[in-house]
Structures are given as structure tokens and as C-alpha cells.
Amino acid sequence: MEEGCRRSDDYVVGSLPTLIYIPNFITEVEETELLHHIYEVSACRWKNLKNRRLQNWGGVVHEKGLLPQELPPWLTKMTHRIFEQTLLFPAAINHVLINEYLPDQGIMPHQDGPAYFPVASILSLQAPAVIDFTPHPRLKACNEEKSITGQAYEVRKNDLLNELRCSFEDEQCSLLLMPRSLFIFKDEAYSDYLHGIEESPFHNLGKVVNVSELTKLEEWKTRYFRSIEASEKDCFNRTATRVSLTCRLVPKVCKNLFKF
Ligand SMILES: O=C(O)CCC(=O)C(=O)O
Ligand SMILES: [Fe+2]
């Protein structure tokens, strides 16, 4: 690996274009520093949602662009590193959402808004979680329509629907996001898929594509929870709070509030 530059191609996982997973993107010391800054801010920085709480940094994102606010140095240290090492953003990252999830919290399947450059980078802290990718219903409906036209409509409809249901399940995939990793998704994964984290203390590992992380999960559980009992196959019992930093670029920045 070149000094100071990670070739993103070397970290592609799975077959869906394009999921990039970089383990140990930051050190344990850096993780502790980040958590310190995140929990040091005043309580009003947190916005409470039904299923998680979050901090918004970098300004207000509107459909038409960003009403900017400078990112603090403890965040630019990380966003510059992502920008410089991945070479996937055309300009410096200018927006960061910090999400905090209790062990039974998550984020509904969604797509990121149109204001963002279509590359999302997510730094994970403190506890693992599984992120799921499912084809966008728009894409699914379009496939069904294409397949269920023609004379054999009634006869073949049920067969085709079953087939499609199977292929839909085939197209789903997940990633195990370990603390200190950087996860990036772009291309079809960004434009044609929904991503979400199940709002449950149990996360399914059955469709995880970055399989080498599964052994690290066992090590992590032993290290932090002295958990020695064999875990359920294909299932991760979440017991700790996860924090993530979603770092993105809003290409259109409004310089003047009144011209917005
Ligand atoms: O916490 C995560 O890993 C996902 C966050 C996310 O999807 C978002 O902020 O849009
Ligand atoms: Fe998202």
C-alpha cells in the first residue's frame, strides 16, 4: 500500500457495485479522541429521533445545497484523511452526521438525499453493527413489470413472482461494520439500493460479504465482554452503543443565505 494513499479498489467487497470496506482506518487512540469530542459537546447539539440520536456538523443540507458551517478540526482531521486516502471525492468532504445507536436501535432502509455527491463514507466507532442493502422497490417493480408482460401472464405470474422473490433475496447483502473501520458505498449500491440497520438487538450475519470480519467479531466479544459462550450461528447479539460518522460531500454550497 502506498504511504498516505489507500487504493480503494483493493478494499472492494461482495459483488454489488460498489462496496468498499477498510478495516482499522483509524487507531484506538483516535477512536477514543473522537468519542471524547462527540460526548463533550453540549446536550443541545444532539437531536433526538425516535430510533437514534444524532449530531449534524457542516451546516444545513437543503435540496438545493448546503448552508455551510465550518467543520471543527477534530472532524476535519478525519474527513481530510478520507478525502486524501480514498481519492473518491472530487472536493473536500464538507458534511458529517454523527449517529448514536443503542443496542436495539437502527436506521430504517433509506437512500441518502439528492443533495449529496453519490459516495457515502461511514466511520464506525465503539461497537459493531450490520448494515443491510436491499434493492430499491422502484428497481424491483421495474423488473417484475418487464418479466410479467406477454401472453403467458396469468399462467406464469406466480412462478415468476416466486423466481423474482428468490432473485430479490439473492440481491440482498450485508456488511459487518467493526469499530474503527471505514465503509464506503457508491455506484449502484448508492443509486439503486436502500441501506439500513435493523432496529433490533440481534443482527443477522447470514448475508455478510466482508466475511473476514466475522472472526474479528468473536475476538471483539471476548475482549470487551469476556463472552466465552459460543454465539448463535448467523446472529450477533448487540450489547453496546455504536456511534457512526457519515461523512459526505454536498457539492453545491450556498455562500449567501439570501440568494439561497
Ligand atoms: O450509521 C450508519 O452506519 C448508517 C448511517 C446512514 O445511513 C446515514 O447517516 O445516512
Ligand atoms: Fe444513509
CSV table of C-alpha atoms and ligand atoms in Angstrom, one decimal:
chain,number,residue,atom,x,y,z
A,1,MET,CA,0.0,0.0,0.0
A,2,GLU,CA,1.4,3.4,-0.9
A,3,GLU,CA,2.2,5.7,2.0
A,4,GLY,CA,-0.8,8.0,2.7
A,5,CYS,CA,-2.9,6.6,-0.1
A,6,ARG,CA,-5.1,3.5,0.0
A,7,ARG,CA,-6.2,2.2,-3.3
A,8,SER,CA,-9.9,1.9,-2.8
A,9,ASP,CA,-10.1,-0.9,-5.4
A,10,ASP,CA,-8.1,-3.2,-3.1
A,11,TYR,CA,-10.8,-3.0,-0.5
A,12,VAL,CA,-13.9,-3.8,-2.6
A,13,VAL,CA,-16.1,-6.5,-1.0
A,14,GLY,CA,-19.0,-8.5,-2.4
A,15,SER,CA,-20.4,-8.3,-5.9
A,16,LEU,CA,-22.7,-5.3,-5.7
A,17,PRO,CA,-21.1,-2.3,-7.3
A,18,THR,CA,-19.6,-0.8,-5.2
A,19,LEU,CA,-19.0,-1.6,-1.5
A,20,ILE,CA,-15.6,-0.7,-0.1
A,21,TYR,CA,-14.6,-1.8,3.4
A,22,ILE,CA,-11.3,-0.7,5.0
A,23,PRO,CA,-10.6,-2.2,8.5
A,24,ASN,CA,-8.6,-0.3,11.1
A,25,PHE,CA,-8.9,3.0,9.2
A,26,ILE,CA,-8.2,4.8,12.5
A,27,THR,CA,-6.3,3.8,15.6
A,28,GLU,CA,-7.7,3.0,19.0
A,29,VAL,CA,-6.3,6.3,20.3
A,30,GLU,CA,-8.0,8.2,17.5
A,31,GLU,CA,-11.3,6.4,18.2
A,32,THR,CA,-11.1,7.4,21.9
A,33,GLU,CA,-10.3,11.0,20.9
A,34,LEU,CA,-13.3,11.2,18.6
A,35,LEU,CA,-15.6,9.7,21.2
A,36,HIS,CA,-14.3,12.2,23.7
A,37,HIS,CA,-15.2,15.1,21.4
A,38,ILE,CA,-18.5,13.7,20.4
A,39,TYR,CA,-19.7,13.3,24.1
A,40,GLU,CA,-18.1,16.6,25.2
A,41,VAL,CA,-20.4,18.8,23.2
A,42,SER,CA,-23.4,20.4,24.9
A,43,ALA,CA,-26.6,18.4,25.2
A,44,CYS,CA,-28.4,20.6,22.7
A,45,ARG,CA,-26.0,19.5,19.9
A,46,TRP,CA,-27.9,16.2,20.0
A,47,LYS,CA,-31.1,15.8,18.1
A,48,ASN,CA,-33.3,13.0,19.5
A,49,LEU,CA,-35.1,10.9,17.0
A,50,LYS,CA,-37.4,8.0,17.7
A,51,ASN,CA,-34.9,5.3,17.0
A,52,ARG,CA,-31.5,7.0,17.5
A,53,ARG,CA,-29.9,10.4,18.2
A,54,LEU,CA,-27.7,12.5,16.0
A,55,GLN,CA,-25.4,15.4,15.7
A,56,ASN,CA,-25.3,17.4,12.5
A,57,TRP,CA,-21.9,19.1,11.5
A,58,GLY,CA,-21.0,21.1,8.5
A,59,GLY,CA,-24.2,23.1,8.1
A,60,VAL,CA,-27.8,22.6,7.0
A,61,VAL,CA,-28.4,20.4,3.9
A,62,HIS,CA,-31.2,21.6,1.7
A,63,GLU,CA,-32.4,20.1,-1.5
A,64,LYS,CA,-30.6,22.9,-3.3
A,65,GLY,CA,-27.4,22.6,-1.4
A,66,LEU,CA,-25.5,23.3,1.8
A,67,LEU,CA,-25.8,26.3,4.0
A,68,PRO,CA,-22.3,25.8,5.3
A,69,GLN,CA,-20.8,25.9,8.7
A,70,GLU,CA,-17.1,25.2,9.2
A,71,LEU,CA,-16.3,21.7,10.5
A,72,PRO,CA,-14.3,21.6,13.7
A,73,PRO,CA,-10.6,20.4,13.5
A,74,TRP,CA,-11.3,17.1,15.3
A,75,LEU,CA,-13.6,16.2,12.4
A,76,THR,CA,-11.5,17.7,9.5
A,77,LYS,CA,-8.6,15.5,10.7
A,78,MET,CA,-10.7,12.5,9.7
A,79,THR,CA,-12.6,13.9,6.7
A,80,HIS,CA,-9.2,15.1,5.1
A,81,ARG,CA,-7.8,11.6,5.6
A,82,ILE,CA,-10.8,10.0,3.9
A,83,PHE,CA,-10.6,12.6,1.1
A,84,GLU,CA,-6.9,12.1,0.6
A,85,GLN,CA,-6.6,8.4,1.0
A,86,THR,CA,-9.6,7.2,-0.9
A,87,LEU,CA,-9.4,9.6,-3.8
A,88,LEU,CA,-13.2,9.1,-4.3
A,89,PHE,CA,-14.4,12.6,-3.7
A,90,PRO,CA,-14.0,15.5,-6.2
A,91,ALA,CA,-13.6,18.0,-3.4
A,92,ALA,CA,-13.1,18.1,0.4
A,93,ILE,CA,-15.9,16.4,2.5
A,94,ASN,CA,-18.0,19.2,4.0
A,95,HIS,CA,-20.7,17.4,5.9
A,96,VAL,CA,-20.7,14.9,8.8
A,97,LEU,CA,-23.7,13.3,10.5
A,98,ILE,CA,-22.9,11.6,13.8
A,99,ASN,CA,-25.4,8.8,14.7
A,100,GLU,CA,-25.6,7.1,18.0
A,101,TYR,CA,-27.4,3.7,18.2
A,102,LEU,CA,-28.3,1.9,21.4
A,103,PRO,CA,-28.2,-1.9,21.1
A,104,ASP,CA,-31.8,-2.1,19.9
A,105,GLN,CA,-31.7,0.9,17.7
A,106,GLY,CA,-31.1,1.3,14.0
A,107,ILE,CA,-32.0,3.2,10.9
A,108,MET,CA,-34.8,2.4,8.5
A,109,PRO,CA,-34.0,1.3,5.0
A,110,HIS,CA,-33.4,4.5,3.0
A,111,GLN,CA,-31.5,6.3,0.3
A,112,ASP,CA,-29.3,9.3,1.0
A,113,GLY,CA,-30.7,12.6,-0.3
A,114,PRO,CA,-30.1,14.1,-3.7
A,115,ALA,CA,-28.0,17.0,-2.4
A,116,TYR,CA,-25.0,14.7,-1.7
A,117,PHE,CA,-22.3,13.6,-4.1
A,118,PRO,CA,-23.1,9.9,-4.6
A,119,VAL,CA,-20.4,8.5,-2.4
A,120,ALA,CA,-21.1,7.9,1.3
A,121,SER,CA,-18.3,7.1,3.7
A,122,ILE,CA,-19.1,5.8,7.2
A,123,LEU,CA,-16.6,5.6,10.1
A,124,SER,CA,-17.8,3.2,12.8
A,125,LEU,CA,-16.9,3.6,16.5
A,126,GLN,CA,-17.2,1.6,19.7
A,127,ALA,CA,-19.4,-1.3,18.7
A,128,PRO,CA,-20.1,-3.5,15.7
A,129,ALA,CA,-23.4,-3.4,13.7
A,130,VAL,CA,-24.7,-4.9,10.5
A,131,ILE,CA,-25.8,-2.7,7.6
A,132,ASP,CA,-28.1,-4.2,5.1
A,133,PHE,CA,-28.5,-3.4,1.4
A,134,THR,CA,-31.8,-4.2,-0.4
A,135,PRO,CA,-32.8,-3.3,-4.0
A,136,HIS,CA,-34.9,-0.2,-4.2
A,137,PRO,CA,-38.6,-1.1,-4.7
A,138,ARG,CA,-38.5,1.1,-7.8
A,139,LEU,CA,-35.9,-1.3,-9.3
A,140,LYS,CA,-37.8,-4.4,-8.1
A,141,ALA,CA,-41.1,-3.2,-9.6
A,142,CYS,CA,-39.5,-2.5,-12.9
A,143,ASN,CA,-38.0,-6.0,-13.1
A,144,GLU,CA,-41.4,-7.5,-12.3
A,145,GLU,CA,-43.2,-5.5,-14.9
A,146,LYS,CA,-40.6,-6.4,-17.5
A,147,SER,CA,-41.0,-10.1,-16.7
A,148,ILE,CA,-44.7,-10.3,-16.3
A,149,THR,CA,-45.8,-9.0,-19.7
A,150,GLY,CA,-46.9,-11.1,-22.7
A,151,GLN,CA,-49.4,-13.9,-23.3
A,152,ALA,CA,-48.3,-16.2,-20.5
A,153,TYR,CA,-49.2,-13.6,-17.9
A,154,GLU,CA,-51.8,-15.4,-15.8
A,155,VAL,CA,-50.2,-18.9,-16.1
A,156,ARG,CA,-46.7,-17.8,-15.3
A,157,LYS,CA,-47.4,-15.0,-12.9
A,158,ASN,CA,-47.0,-17.0,-9.7
A,159,ASP,CA,-43.9,-18.8,-10.9
A,160,LEU,CA,-42.3,-15.6,-12.0
A,161,LEU,CA,-43.2,-13.9,-8.7
A,162,ASN,CA,-41.6,-16.7,-6.8
A,163,GLU,CA,-38.5,-16.5,-9.0
A,164,LEU,CA,-38.3,-12.8,-8.5
A,165,ARG,CA,-38.7,-13.1,-4.8
A,166,CYS,CA,-35.7,-15.5,-4.8
A,167,SER,CA,-33.6,-13.3,-7.0
A,168,PHE,CA,-34.6,-10.3,-4.8
A,169,GLU,CA,-33.3,-12.2,-1.8
A,170,ASP,CA,-30.1,-13.1,-3.7
A,171,GLU,CA,-29.5,-9.4,-4.4
A,172,GLN,CA,-29.6,-8.5,-0.7
A,173,CYS,CA,-26.3,-8.3,1.1
A,174,SER,CA,-25.0,-7.0,4.4
A,175,LEU,CA,-21.7,-5.8,5.8
A,176,LEU,CA,-20.4,-6.2,9.3
A,177,LEU,CA,-19.1,-2.8,10.3
A,178,MET,CA,-16.5,-3.2,13.0
A,179,PRO,CA,-15.3,-0.3,15.2
A,180,ARG,CA,-12.6,1.9,13.6
A,181,SER,CA,-13.4,0.7,10.1
A,182,LEU,CA,-14.3,2.9,7.1
A,183,PHE,CA,-17.1,1.8,4.9
A,184,ILE,CA,-17.8,3.5,1.6
A,185,PHE,CA,-20.6,2.8,-0.9
A,186,LYS,CA,-21.2,4.3,-4.3
A,187,ASP,CA,-22.5,3.5,-7.8
A,188,GLU,CA,-25.5,1.1,-7.9
A,189,ALA,CA,-25.2,0.5,-4.1
A,190,TYR,CA,-25.9,4.2,-3.8
A,191,SER,CA,-28.4,4.8,-6.6
A,192,ASP,CA,-30.4,1.6,-6.8
A,193,TYR,CA,-30.3,0.1,-3.3
A,194,LEU,CA,-31.7,1.0,0.1
A,195,HIS,CA,-29.4,0.7,3.1
A,196,GLY,CA,-30.5,0.3,6.7
A,197,ILE,CA,-29.6,-1.1,10.1
A,198,GLU,CA,-32.1,-3.3,11.8
A,199,GLU,CA,-33.8,-1.9,14.9
A,200,SER,CA,-33.1,-5.0,16.9
A,201,PRO,CA,-30.6,-6.3,19.5
A,202,PHE,CA,-30.0,-9.2,17.1
A,203,HIS,CA,-28.3,-8.6,13.8
A,204,ASN,CA,-28.3,-11.3,11.1
A,205,LEU,CA,-24.9,-12.2,9.8
A,206,GLY,CA,-26.1,-14.6,7.1
A,207,LYS,CA,-25.6,-12.3,4.1
A,208,VAL,CA,-22.4,-10.6,5.3
A,209,VAL,CA,-20.0,-10.2,2.4
A,210,ASN,CA,-16.9,-9.0,4.3
A,211,VAL,CA,-16.6,-12.4,5.9
A,212,SER,CA,-13.1,-11.9,7.3
A,213,GLU,CA,-14.6,-9.6,9.9
A,214,LEU,CA,-16.6,-12.4,11.4
A,215,THR,CA,-13.6,-13.8,13.2
A,216,LYS,CA,-12.8,-10.3,14.5
A,217,LEU,CA,-16.3,-10.1,15.9
A,218,GLU,CA,-15.6,-13.1,18.1
A,219,GLU,CA,-12.3,-11.6,19.2
A,220,TRP,CA,-14.1,-8.3,20.0
A,221,LYS,CA,-16.8,-10.0,22.1
A,222,THR,CA,-14.2,-11.9,24.1
A,223,ARG,CA,-12.1,-8.8,24.6
A,224,TYR,CA,-14.8,-6.5,25.7
A,225,PHE,CA,-17.4,-8.8,27.3
A,226,ARG,CA,-15.4,-11.8,28.2
A,227,SER,CA,-18.1,-13.6,26.3
A,228,ILE,CA,-17.0,-17.2,26.1
A,229,GLU,CA,-20.2,-18.9,25.2
A,230,ALA,CA,-20.5,-20.0,21.6
A,231,SER,CA,-22.7,-17.5,19.8
A,232,GLU,CA,-25.7,-18.3,17.7
A,233,LYS,CA,-24.7,-19.0,14.2
A,234,ASP,CA,-25.5,-16.2,11.8
A,235,CYS,CA,-26.6,-13.9,14.6
A,236,PHE,CA,-24.9,-11.1,16.5
A,237,ASN,CA,-26.3,-10.1,19.9
A,238,ARG,CA,-25.7,-6.4,20.2
A,239,THR,CA,-24.9,-5.3,23.7
A,240,ALA,CA,-23.1,-1.9,23.3
A,241,THR,CA,-23.8,1.5,21.9
A,242,ARG,CA,-22.5,2.2,18.4
A,243,VAL,CA,-21.5,5.6,17.1
A,244,SER,CA,-21.0,6.3,13.4
A,245,LEU,CA,-19.8,9.3,11.4
A,246,THR,CA,-21.4,9.6,7.9
A,247,CYS,CA,-19.0,11.8,6.0
A,248,ARG,CA,-20.2,13.2,2.7
A,249,LEU,CA,-19.7,16.0,0.2
A,250,VAL,CA,-22.5,18.4,-0.7
A,251,PRO,CA,-21.2,19.8,-4.0
A,252,LYS,CA,-23.4,22.8,-4.1
A,253,VAL,CA,-22.6,25.3,-1.3
A,254,CYS,CA,-24.6,28.5,-0.8
A,255,LYS,CA,-22.3,31.4,0.0
A,256,ASN,CA,-25.1,33.8,0.7
A,257,LEU,CA,-28.2,32.9,2.7
A,258,PHE,CA,-30.4,35.4,0.9
A,259,LYS,CA,-29.5,34.1,-2.5
A,260,PHE,CA,-30.4,30.6,-1.5
B,1,LIG,O1,-24.8,4.6,10.9
B,1,LIG,C1,-24.6,4.1,9.8
B,1,LIG,O2,-23.7,3.2,9.6
B,1,LIG,C2,-25.5,4.5,8.6
B,1,LIG,C3,-25.9,5.9,8.7
B,1,LIG,C4,-26.7,6.4,7.4
B,1,LIG,O3,-27.1,5.6,6.6
B,1,LIG,C5,-26.8,7.8,7.2
B,1,LIG,O4,-26.4,8.6,8.0
B,1,LIG,O5,-27.5,8.1,6.2
B,2,FE,FE,-27.8,6.6,4.8
